[in-house]
Short mmCIF file of C-alpha atoms and ligand atoms in Angstrom, two decimals:
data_model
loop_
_atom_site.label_atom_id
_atom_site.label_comp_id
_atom_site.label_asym_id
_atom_site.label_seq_id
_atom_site.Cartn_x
_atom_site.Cartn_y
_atom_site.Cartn_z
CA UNK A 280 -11.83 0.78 20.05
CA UNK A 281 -15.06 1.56 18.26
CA UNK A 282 -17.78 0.02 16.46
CA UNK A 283 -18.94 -0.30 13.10
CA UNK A 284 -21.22 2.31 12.65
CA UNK A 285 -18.20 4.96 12.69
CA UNK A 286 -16.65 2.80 9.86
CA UNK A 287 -17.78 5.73 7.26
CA UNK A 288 -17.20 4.92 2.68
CA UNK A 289 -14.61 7.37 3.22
CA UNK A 290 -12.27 5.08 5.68
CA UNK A 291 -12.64 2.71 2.90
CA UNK A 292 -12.09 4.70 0.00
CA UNK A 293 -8.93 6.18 1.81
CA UNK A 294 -7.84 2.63 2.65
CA UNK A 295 -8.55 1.75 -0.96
CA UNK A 296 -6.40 4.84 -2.06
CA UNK A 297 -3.99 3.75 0.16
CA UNK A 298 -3.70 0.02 -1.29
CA UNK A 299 -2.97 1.50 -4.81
CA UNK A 300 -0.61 4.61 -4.25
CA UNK A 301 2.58 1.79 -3.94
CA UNK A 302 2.32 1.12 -7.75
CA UNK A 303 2.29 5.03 -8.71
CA UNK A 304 5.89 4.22 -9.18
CA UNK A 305 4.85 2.29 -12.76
CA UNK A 306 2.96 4.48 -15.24
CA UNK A 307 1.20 1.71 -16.68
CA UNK A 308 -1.26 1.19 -12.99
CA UNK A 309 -4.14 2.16 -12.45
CA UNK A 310 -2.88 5.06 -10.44
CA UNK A 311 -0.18 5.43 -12.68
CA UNK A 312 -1.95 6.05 -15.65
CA UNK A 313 -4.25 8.30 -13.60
CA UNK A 314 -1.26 11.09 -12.09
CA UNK A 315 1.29 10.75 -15.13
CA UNK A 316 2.93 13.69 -13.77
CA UNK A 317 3.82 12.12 -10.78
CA UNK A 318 4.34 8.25 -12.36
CA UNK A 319 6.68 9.02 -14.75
CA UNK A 320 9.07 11.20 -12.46
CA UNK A 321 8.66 8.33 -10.10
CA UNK A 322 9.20 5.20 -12.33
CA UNK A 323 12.40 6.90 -14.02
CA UNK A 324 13.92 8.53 -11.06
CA UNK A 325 12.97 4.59 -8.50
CA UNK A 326 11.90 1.98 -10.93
CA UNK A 327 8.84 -0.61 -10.48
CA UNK A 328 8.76 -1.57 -6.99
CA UNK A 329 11.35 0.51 -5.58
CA UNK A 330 10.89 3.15 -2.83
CA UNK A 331 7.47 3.17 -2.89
CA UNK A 332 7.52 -0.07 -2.19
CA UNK A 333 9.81 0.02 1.31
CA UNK A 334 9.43 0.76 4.62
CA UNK A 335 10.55 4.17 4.49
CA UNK A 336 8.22 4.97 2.84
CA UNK A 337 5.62 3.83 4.93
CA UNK A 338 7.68 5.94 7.35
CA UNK A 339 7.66 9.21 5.39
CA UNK A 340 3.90 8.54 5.13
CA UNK A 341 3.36 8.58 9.03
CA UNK A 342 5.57 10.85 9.48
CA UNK A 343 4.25 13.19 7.07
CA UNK A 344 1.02 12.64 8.60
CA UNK A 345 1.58 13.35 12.05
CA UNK A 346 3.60 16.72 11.08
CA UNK A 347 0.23 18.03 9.58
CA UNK A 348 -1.92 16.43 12.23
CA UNK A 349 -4.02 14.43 9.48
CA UNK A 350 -6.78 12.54 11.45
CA UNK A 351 -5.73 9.84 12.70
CA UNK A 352 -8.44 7.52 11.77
CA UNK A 353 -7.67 8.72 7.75
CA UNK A 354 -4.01 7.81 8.39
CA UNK A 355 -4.36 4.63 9.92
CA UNK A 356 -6.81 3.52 7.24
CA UNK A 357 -4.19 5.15 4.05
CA UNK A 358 -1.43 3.03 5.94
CA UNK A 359 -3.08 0.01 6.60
CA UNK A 360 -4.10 0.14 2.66
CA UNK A 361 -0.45 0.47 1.93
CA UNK A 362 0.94 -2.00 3.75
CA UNK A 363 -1.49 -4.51 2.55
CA UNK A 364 -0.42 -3.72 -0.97
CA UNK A 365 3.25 -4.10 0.42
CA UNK A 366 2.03 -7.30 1.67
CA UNK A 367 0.67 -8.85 -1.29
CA UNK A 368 3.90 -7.72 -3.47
CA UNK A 369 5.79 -9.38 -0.84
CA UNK A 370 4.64 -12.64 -1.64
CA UNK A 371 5.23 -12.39 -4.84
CA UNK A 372 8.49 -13.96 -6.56
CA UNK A 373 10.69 -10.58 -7.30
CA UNK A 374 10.23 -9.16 -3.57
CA UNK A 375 10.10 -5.85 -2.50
CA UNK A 376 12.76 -3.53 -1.65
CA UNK A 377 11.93 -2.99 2.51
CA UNK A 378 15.22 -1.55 3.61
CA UNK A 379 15.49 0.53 0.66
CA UNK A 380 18.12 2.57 0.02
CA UNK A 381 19.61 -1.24 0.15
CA UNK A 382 18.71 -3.01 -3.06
CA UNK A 383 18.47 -6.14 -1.01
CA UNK A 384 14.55 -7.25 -1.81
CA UNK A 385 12.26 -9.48 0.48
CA UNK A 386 9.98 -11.94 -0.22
CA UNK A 387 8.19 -14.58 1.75
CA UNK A 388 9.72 -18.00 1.82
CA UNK A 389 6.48 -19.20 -0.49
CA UNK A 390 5.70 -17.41 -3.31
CA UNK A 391 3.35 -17.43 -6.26
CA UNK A 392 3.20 -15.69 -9.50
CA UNK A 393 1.77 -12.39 -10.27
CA UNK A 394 -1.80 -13.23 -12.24
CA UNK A 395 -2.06 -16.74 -10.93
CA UNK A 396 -5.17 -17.98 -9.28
CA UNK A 397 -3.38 -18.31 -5.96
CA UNK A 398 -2.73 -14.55 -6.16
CA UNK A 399 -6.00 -13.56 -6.47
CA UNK A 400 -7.26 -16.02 -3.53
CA UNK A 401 -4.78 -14.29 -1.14
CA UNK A 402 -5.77 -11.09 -2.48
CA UNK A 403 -9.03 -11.85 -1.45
CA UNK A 404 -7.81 -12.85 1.69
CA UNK A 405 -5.67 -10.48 2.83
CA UNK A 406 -8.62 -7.86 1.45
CA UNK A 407 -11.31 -9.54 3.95
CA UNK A 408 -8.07 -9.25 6.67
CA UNK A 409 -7.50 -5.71 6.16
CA UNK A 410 -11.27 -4.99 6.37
CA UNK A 411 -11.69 -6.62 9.49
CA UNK A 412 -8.41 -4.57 10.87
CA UNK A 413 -10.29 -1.79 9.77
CA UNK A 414 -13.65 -2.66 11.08
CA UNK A 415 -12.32 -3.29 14.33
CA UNK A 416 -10.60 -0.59 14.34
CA UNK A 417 -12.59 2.19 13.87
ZN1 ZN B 71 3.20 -2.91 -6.09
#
């Protein structure tokens, strides 16, 4: 474990790159509307919350990862962005798809709506929680 000080904008930014690359799978994100090429191929080939949105996925992405012997510390943080997003689309009424290729989706036994207030409070939550994961660490 290390301190702070080696907690460099470019962890974040990775972790923040991380948190957003789920929803490249629906052209009208943020990421989306950024890398068309890849949304659109995505979003007709997977839907909205599909395999981007599972734990293979998250799989692939370590996998891939180790196989070209990113830095660890750059993985961890892309990862732990990505699950959080996972996270917070877990909570939310239509589930995600974890054991994708089963179309079986998950959600947490209490749920809010997408756009509520409540949303937004545990985004902020689970935002300050990743952080911390983060801070600690690295
Ligand atoms: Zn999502």
């Amino acid at each position: 474990m290390t301190g702070f000080s080696e907690l460099t904008p470019i962890l974040l930014i990775v972790a923040l790159l991380g948190s957003i690359s789920p929803d490249i799978d629906h052209p009208g994100s943020w990421i989306g509307r950024r890398l068309r090429v890849l949304s659109l191929p995505i979003s007709s080939m997977f839907g909205h919350r599909g395999i981007t949105h599972s734990a293979l996925m998250v799989a692939a992405i370590l996998f891939t990862g180790w196989h070209f012997n990113f830095s660890s510390q750059y993985l961890n943080a892309f990862a732990i962005g990505y699950v959080s997003h996972l996270a917070a689309d877990f909570i939310c009424k239509s589930g995600i798809p974890l054991a994708y290729p089963l179309k079986m989706r998950f959600n947490s036994i209490i749920t809010i709506k997408t756009g509520s207030f409540a949303e937004n409070v545990i985004t902020l939550f689970v935002s300050i929680a990743c952080g911390y994961i983060i801070f600690v660490n690295f």
